[in-house]
mmCIF file of C-alpha atoms in Angstrom:
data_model
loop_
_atom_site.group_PDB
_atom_site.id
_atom_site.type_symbol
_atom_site.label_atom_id
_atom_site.label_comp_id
_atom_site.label_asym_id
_atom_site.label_seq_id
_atom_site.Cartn_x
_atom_site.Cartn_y
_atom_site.Cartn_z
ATOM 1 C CA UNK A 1 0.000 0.000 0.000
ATOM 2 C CA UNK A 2 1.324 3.603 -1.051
ATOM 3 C CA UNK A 3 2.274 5.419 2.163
ATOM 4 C CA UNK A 4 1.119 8.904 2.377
ATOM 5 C CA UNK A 5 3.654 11.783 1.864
ATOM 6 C CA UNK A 6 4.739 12.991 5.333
ATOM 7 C CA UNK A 7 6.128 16.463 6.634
ATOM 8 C CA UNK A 8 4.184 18.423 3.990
ATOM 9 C CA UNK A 9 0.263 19.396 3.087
ATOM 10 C CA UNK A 10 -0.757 16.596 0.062
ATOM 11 C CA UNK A 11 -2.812 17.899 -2.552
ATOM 12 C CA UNK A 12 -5.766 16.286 -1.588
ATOM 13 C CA UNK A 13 -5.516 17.768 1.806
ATOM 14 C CA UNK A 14 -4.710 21.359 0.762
ATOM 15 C CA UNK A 15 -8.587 22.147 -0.455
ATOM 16 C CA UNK A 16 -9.588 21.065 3.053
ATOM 17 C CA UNK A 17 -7.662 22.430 4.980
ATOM 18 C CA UNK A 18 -8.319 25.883 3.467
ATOM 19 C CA UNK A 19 -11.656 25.357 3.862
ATOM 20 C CA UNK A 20 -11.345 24.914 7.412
ATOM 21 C CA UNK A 21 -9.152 27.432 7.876
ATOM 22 C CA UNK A 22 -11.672 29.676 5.793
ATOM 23 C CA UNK A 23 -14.393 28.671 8.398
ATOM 24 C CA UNK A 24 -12.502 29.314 11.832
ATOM 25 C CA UNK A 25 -11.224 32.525 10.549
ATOM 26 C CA UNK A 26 -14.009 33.985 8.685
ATOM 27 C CA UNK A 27 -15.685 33.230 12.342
ATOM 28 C CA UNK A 28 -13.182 35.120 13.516
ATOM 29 C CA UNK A 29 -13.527 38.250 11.223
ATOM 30 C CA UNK A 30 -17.629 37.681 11.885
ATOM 31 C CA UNK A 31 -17.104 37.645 15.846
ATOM 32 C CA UNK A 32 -15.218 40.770 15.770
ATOM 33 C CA UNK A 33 -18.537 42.093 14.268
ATOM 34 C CA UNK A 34 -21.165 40.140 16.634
ATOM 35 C CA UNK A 35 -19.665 38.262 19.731
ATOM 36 C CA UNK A 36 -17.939 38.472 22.662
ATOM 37 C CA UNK A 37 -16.102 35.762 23.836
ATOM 38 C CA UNK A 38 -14.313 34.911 27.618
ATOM 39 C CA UNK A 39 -10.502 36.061 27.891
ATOM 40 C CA UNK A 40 -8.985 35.496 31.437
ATOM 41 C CA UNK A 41 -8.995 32.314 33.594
ATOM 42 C CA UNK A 42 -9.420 31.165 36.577
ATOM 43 C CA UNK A 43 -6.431 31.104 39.228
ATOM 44 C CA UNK A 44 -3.988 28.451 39.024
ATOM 45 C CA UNK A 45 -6.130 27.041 35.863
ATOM 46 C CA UNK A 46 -5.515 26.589 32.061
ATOM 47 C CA UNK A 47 -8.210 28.403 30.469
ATOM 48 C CA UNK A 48 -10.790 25.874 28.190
ATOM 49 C CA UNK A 49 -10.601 25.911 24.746
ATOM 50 C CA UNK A 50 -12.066 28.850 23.017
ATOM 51 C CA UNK A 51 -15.790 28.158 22.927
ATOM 52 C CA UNK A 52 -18.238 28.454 19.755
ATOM 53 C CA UNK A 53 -18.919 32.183 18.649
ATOM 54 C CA UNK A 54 -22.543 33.037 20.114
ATOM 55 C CA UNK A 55 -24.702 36.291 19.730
ATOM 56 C CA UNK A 56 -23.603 38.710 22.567
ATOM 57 C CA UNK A 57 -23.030 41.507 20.987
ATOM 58 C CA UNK A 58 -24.516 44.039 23.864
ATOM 59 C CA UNK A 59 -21.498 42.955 25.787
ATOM 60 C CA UNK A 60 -18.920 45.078 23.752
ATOM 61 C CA UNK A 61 -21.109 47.132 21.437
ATOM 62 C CA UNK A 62 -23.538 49.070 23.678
ATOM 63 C CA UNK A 63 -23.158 51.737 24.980
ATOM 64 C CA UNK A 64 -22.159 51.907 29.253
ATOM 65 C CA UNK A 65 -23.736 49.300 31.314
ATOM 66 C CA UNK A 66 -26.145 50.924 33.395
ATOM 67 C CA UNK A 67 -25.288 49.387 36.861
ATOM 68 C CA UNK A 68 -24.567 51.298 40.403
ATOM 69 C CA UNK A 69 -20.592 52.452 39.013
ATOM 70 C CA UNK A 70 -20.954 55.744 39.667
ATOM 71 C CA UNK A 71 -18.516 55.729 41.991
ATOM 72 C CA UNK A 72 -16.073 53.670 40.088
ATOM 73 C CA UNK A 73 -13.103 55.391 37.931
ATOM 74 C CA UNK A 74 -14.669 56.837 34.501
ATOM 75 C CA UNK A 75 -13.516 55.273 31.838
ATOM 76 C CA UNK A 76 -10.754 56.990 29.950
ATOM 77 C CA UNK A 77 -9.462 55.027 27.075
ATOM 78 C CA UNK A 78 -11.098 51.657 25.339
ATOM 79 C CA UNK A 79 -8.975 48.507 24.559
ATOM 80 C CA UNK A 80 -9.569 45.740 21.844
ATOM 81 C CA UNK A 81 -7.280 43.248 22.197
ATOM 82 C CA UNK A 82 -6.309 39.781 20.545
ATOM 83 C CA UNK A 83 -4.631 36.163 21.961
ATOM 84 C CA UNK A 84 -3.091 34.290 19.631
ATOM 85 C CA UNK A 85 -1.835 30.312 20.416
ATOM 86 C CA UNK A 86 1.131 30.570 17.522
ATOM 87 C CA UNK A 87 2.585 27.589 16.500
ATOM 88 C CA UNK A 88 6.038 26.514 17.830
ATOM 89 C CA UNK A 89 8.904 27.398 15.085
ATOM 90 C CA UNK A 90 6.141 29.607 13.269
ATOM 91 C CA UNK A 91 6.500 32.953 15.520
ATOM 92 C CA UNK A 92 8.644 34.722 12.846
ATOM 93 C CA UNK A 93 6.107 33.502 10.218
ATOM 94 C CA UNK A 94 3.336 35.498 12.182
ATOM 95 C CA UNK A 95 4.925 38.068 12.974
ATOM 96 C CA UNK A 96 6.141 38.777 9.287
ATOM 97 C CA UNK A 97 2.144 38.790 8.771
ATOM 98 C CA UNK A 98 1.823 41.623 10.673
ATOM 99 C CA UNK A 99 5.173 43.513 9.970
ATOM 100 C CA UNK A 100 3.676 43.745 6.105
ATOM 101 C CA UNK A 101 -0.190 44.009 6.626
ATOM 102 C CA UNK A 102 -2.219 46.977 5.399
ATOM 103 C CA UNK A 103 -3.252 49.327 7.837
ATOM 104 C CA UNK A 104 -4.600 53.032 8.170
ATOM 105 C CA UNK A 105 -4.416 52.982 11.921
ATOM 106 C CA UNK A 106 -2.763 56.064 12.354
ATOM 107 C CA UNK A 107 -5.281 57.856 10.164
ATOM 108 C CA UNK A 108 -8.421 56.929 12.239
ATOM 109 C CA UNK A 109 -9.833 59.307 14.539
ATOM 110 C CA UNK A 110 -9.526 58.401 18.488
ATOM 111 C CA UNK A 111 -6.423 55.662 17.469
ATOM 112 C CA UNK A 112 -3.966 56.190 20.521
ATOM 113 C CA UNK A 113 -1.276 53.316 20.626
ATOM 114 C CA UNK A 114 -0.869 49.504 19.089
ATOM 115 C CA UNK A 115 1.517 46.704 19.673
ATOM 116 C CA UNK A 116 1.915 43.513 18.838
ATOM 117 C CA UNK A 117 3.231 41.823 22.070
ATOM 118 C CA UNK A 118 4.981 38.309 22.127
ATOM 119 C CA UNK A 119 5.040 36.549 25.637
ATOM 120 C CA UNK A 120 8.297 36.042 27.322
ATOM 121 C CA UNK A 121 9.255 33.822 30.476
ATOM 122 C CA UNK A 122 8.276 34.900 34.104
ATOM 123 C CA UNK A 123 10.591 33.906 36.152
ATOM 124 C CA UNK A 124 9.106 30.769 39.129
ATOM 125 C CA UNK A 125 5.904 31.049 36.588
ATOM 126 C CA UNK A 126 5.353 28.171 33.981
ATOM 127 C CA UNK A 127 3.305 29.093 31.034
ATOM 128 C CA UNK A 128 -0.561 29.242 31.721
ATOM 129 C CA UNK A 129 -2.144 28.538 28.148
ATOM 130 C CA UNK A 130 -0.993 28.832 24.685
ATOM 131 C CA UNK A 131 -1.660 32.360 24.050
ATOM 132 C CA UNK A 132 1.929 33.396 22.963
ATOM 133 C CA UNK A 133 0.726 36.609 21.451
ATOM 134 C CA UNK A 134 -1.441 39.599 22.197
ATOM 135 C CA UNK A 135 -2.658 42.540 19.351
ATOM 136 C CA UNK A 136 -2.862 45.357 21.395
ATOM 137 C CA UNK A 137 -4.564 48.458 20.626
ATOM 138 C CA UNK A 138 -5.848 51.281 22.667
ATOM 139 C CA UNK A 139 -8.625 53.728 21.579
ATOM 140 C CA UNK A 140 -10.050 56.763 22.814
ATOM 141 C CA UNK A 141 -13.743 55.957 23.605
ATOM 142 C CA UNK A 142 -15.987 52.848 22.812
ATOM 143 C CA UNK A 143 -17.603 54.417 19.728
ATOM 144 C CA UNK A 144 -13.601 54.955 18.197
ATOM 145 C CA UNK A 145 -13.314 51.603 18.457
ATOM 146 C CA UNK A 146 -16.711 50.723 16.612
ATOM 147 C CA UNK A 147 -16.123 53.055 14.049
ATOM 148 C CA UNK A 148 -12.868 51.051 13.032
ATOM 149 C CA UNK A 149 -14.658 47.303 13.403
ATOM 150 C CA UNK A 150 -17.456 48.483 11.184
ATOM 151 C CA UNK A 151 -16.001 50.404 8.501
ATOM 152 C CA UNK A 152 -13.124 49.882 5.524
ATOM 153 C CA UNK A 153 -10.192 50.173 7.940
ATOM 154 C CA UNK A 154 -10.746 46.640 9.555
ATOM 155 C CA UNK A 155 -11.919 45.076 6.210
ATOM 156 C CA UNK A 156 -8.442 46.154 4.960
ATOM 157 C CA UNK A 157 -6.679 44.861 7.954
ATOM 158 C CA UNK A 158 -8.131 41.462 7.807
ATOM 159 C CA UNK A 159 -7.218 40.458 3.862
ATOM 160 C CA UNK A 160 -10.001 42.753 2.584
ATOM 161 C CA UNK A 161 -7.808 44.033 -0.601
ATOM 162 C CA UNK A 162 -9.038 41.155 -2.944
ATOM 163 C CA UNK A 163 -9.633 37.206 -2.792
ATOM 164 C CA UNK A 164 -6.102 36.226 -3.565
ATOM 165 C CA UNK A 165 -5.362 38.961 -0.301
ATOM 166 C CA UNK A 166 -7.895 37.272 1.721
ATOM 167 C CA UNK A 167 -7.203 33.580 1.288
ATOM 168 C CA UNK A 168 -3.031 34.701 1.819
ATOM 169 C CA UNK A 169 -4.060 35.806 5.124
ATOM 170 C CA UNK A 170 -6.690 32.430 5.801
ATOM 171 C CA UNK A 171 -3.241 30.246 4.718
ATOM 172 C CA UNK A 172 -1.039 32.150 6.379
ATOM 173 C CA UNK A 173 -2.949 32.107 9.896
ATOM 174 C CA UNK A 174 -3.839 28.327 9.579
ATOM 175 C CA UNK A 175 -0.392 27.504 9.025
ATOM 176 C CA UNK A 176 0.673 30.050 11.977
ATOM 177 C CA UNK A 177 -1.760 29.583 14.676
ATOM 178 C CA UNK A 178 -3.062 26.742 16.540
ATOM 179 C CA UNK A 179 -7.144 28.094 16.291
ATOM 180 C CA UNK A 180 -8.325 31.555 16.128
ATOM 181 C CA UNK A 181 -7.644 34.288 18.278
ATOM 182 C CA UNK A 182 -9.482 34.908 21.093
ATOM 183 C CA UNK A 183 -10.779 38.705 21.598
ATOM 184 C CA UNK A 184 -11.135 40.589 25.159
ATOM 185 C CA UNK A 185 -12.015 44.175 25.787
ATOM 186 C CA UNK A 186 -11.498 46.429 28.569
ATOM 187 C CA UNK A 187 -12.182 49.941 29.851
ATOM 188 C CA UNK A 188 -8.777 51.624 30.651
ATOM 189 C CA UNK A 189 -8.555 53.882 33.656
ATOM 190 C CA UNK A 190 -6.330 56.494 35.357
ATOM 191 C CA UNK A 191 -3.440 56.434 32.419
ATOM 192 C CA UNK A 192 -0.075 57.860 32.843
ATOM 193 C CA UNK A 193 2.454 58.854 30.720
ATOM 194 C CA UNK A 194 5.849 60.442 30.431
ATOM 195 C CA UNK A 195 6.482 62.822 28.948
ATOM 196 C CA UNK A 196 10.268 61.973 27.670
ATOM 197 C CA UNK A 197 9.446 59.127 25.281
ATOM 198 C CA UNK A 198 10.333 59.244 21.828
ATOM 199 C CA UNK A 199 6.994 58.359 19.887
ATOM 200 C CA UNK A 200 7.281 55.172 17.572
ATOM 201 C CA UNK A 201 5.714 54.813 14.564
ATOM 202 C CA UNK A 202 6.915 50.964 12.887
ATOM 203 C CA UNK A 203 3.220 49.702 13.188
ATOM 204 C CA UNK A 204 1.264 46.791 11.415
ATOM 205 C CA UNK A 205 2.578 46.920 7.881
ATOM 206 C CA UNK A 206 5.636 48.993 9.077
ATOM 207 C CA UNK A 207 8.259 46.361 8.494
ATOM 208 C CA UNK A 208 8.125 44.891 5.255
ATOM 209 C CA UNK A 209 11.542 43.912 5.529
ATOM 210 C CA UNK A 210 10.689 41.129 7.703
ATOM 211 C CA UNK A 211 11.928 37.634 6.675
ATOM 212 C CA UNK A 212 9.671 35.324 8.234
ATOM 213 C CA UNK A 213 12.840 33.498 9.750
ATOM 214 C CA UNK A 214 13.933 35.887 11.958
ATOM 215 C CA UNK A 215 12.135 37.065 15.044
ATOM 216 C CA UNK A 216 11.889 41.253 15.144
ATOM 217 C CA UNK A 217 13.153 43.167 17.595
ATOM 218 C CA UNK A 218 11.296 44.018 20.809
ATOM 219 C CA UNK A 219 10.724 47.965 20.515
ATOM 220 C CA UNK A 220 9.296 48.429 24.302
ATOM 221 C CA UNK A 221 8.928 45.940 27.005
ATOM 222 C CA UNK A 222 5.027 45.226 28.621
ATOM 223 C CA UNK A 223 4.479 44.321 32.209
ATOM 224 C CA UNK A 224 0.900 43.222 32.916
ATOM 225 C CA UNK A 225 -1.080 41.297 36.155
ATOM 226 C CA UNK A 226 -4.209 40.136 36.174
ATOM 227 C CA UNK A 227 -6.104 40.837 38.861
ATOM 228 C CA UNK A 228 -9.568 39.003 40.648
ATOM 229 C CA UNK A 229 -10.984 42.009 42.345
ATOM 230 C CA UNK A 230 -13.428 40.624 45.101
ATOM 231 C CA UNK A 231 -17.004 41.635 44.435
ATOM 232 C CA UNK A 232 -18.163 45.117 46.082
ATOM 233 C CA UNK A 233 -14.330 45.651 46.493
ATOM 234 C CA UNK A 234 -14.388 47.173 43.083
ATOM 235 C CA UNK A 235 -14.357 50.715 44.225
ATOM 236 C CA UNK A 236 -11.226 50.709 46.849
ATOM 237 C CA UNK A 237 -9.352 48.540 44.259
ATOM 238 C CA UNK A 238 -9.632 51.653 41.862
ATOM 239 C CA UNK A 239 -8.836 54.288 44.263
ATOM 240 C CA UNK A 240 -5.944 52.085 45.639
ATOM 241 C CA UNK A 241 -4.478 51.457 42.325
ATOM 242 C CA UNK A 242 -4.963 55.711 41.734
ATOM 243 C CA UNK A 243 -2.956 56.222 44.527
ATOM 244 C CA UNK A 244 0.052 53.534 44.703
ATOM 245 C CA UNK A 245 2.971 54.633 45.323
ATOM 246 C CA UNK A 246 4.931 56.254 42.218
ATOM 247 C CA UNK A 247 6.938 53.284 40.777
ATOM 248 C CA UNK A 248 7.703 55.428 37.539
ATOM 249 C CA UNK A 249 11.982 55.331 36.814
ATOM 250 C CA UNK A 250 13.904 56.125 34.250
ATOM 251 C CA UNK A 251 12.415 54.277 30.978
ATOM 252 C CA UNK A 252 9.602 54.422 31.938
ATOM 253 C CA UNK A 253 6.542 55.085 29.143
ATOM 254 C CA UNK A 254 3.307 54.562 30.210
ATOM 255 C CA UNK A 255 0.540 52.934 32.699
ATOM 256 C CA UNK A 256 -3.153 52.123 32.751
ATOM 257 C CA UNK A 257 -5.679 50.164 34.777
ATOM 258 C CA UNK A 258 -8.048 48.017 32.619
ATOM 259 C CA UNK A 259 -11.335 47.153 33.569
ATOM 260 C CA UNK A 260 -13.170 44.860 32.030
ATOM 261 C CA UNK A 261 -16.220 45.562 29.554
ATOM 262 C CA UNK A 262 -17.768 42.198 29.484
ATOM 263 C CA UNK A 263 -19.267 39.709 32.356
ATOM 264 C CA UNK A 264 -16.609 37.724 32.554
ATOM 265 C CA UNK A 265 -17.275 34.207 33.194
ATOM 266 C CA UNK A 266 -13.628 33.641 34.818
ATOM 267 C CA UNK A 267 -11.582 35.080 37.786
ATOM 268 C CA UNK A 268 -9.877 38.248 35.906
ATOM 269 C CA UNK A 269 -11.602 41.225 35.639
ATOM 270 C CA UNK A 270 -8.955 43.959 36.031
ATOM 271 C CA UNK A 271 -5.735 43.896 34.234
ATOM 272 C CA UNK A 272 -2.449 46.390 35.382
ATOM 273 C CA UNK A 273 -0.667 47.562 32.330
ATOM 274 C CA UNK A 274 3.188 49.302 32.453
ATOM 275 C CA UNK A 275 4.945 49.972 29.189
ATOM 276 C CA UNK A 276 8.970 50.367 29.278
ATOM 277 C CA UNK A 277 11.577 50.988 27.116
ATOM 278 C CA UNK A 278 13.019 47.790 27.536
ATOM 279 C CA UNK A 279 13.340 45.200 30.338
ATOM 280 C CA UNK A 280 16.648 46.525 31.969
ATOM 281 C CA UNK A 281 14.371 49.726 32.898
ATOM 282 C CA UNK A 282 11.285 47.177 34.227
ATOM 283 C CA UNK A 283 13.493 45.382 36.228
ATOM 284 C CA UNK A 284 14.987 48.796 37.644
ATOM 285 C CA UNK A 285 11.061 49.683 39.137
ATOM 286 C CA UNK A 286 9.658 49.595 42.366
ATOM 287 C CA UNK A 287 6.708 46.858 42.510
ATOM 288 C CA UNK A 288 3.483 47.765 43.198
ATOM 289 C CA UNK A 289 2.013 47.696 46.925
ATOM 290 C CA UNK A 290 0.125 43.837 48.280
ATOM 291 C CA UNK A 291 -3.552 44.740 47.271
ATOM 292 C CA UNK A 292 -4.610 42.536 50.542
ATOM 293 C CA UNK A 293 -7.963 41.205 51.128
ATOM 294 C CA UNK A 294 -9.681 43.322 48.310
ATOM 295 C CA UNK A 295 -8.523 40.555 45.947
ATOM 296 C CA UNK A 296 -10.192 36.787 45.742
ATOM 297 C CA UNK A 297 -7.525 35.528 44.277
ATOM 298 C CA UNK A 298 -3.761 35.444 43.743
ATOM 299 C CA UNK A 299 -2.871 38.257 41.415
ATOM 300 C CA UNK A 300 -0.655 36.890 38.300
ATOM 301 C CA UNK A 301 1.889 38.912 36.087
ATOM 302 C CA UNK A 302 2.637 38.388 32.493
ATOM 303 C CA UNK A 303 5.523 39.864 30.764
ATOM 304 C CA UNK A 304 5.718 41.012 27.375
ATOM 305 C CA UNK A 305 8.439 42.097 24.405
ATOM 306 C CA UNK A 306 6.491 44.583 22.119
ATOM 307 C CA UNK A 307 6.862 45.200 18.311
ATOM 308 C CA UNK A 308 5.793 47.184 15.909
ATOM 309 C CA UNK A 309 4.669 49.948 18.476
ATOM 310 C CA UNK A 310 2.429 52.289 16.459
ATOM 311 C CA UNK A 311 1.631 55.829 18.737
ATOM 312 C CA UNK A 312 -0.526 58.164 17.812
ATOM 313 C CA UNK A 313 0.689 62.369 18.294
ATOM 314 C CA UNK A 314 -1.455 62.195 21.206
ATOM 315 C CA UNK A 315 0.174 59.068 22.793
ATOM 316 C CA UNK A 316 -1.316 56.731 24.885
#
């Protein structure tokens, strides 16, 4: 019996695997539109896989929940943001798709700041899922946000240029990723910025010199932790993260408290976000103060090396 060709895509598999990379990604580009799906997880826990797109699009789309916030931090900024599970040995692949994909980010109105962040080790902290990647973007309000997700901007982004553009981008993010990415949004809150950093422009489609076999270099460096604020501890959690001590140094760029804008159906529902100018300048900072017994849970930090930094005149 003929033995099938190994370590390479047969030509009888190659029609179906581009259809079913056609389906989980055109999902994709249709739950950016209509769904909301879970982001976090719980402490000490792998998250699930990412479950089947459903209809929630109130959860992102409308406008402020009207709940009994008012004396929570307003809402400054608006962040969509992306997880990616990359393949091992593909990361340069992906990231070449993004160093030489169209965008008109900078042209948009309320477009503050994008990266493309790839996860790097935490030291005494295995791995806790897949996602080796996070699209970043930050927005000025809500309604910035839905102006780019419904109009030509995010068609262009997403292989909208032609059919021979749009099935590149279905191959190359089947052959890149292990399933689509997985979308979370969140309210930002009480930003801070310096007021020394040189603004960088690279940005998606700012590198087209990008090989595929050679990983770019990291342009700022990301600290985050997730936090599991206890319920009806919301409000001191806020005003304690407004008035930590200052743990700004020299590179430092910029922080923001995220809050999430969905129900989350995990344990993470506030995210702390630091931008540096590289990790020599992170290391050099003074951590942030034990948030006691207004968390639930055992806060978690995730570091970050991010590329092709994209910053609006206004900055974060």
């Amino acid at each position: 019996m003929a033995r099938r060709p190994t370590g390479s895509i047969s030509r009888l598999r190659l029609p179906v695997l581009i259809a079913l990379a056609i389906g989980t990604h055109v999902a994709f580009v249709i739950g950016w539109n209509k769904v909301v799906l879970p982001s976090c997880f719980p402490a000490g826990e792998a998250p699930a896989p990412a479950p089947e797109f459903r209809t929630a699009l109130a959860a992102v789309v409308a406008e402020p929940k009207a709940t009994s916030e008012a004396a929570l931090l307003p809402g400054e900024r608006y962040i969509a943001s992306n997880r990616f599970a990359v393949r091992e040995g593909a990361e340069a692949a992906f990231e070449q798709r993004w160093a030489q994909r169209k965008s008109s980010l900078l042209t948009l109105p309320g477009f503050r700041w994008f990266s493309l962040m790839r996860r790097v080790a935490t030291e005494g902290s295995d791995p806790p899922d897949d996602y080796s990647y996070i699209s970043f973007t930050i927005w000025e309000t809500k309604k910035d946000f839905n102006f780019w997700r419904k109009g030509p901007a995010f068609k262009e982004a997403h292989g909208g240029g032609g059919i021979m553009d749009f099935l590149g981008m279905i191959v190359s993010g089947f052959m890149t990723s292990k399933g689509p990415p997985k979308p979370f949004f969140w309210e930002g809150l009480a930003p801070v910025a310096s007021a020394d950093s040189q603004r960088l422009l690279s940005g998606p489609g700012g590198r087209p010199e990008a090989d595929g076999k050679t990983l770019l270099d990291p342009e700022v460096f990301v600290a985050t932790k997730r936090f599991n604020v206890a319920k009806g501890r919301e409000e001191d959690f806020e005003k304690f993260w407004s008035e930590r001590g200052d743990s700004q140094g020299t590179g430092f760029r910029f922080s923001q408290l995220l809050r999430r804008d969905q129900v989350p159906d995990d344990n993470c529902n506030y995210l702390g976000v630091t931008v540096w100018d590289d990790r020599a300048a992170f290391e050099k900072s003074t951590g942030m103060d034990d948030a006691g017994d207004m968390l639930a849970g055992q806060p978690m930090t995730l570091l970050y090396e991010g590329k092709l930094v994209l910053e609006s005149e206004a900055g974060p």
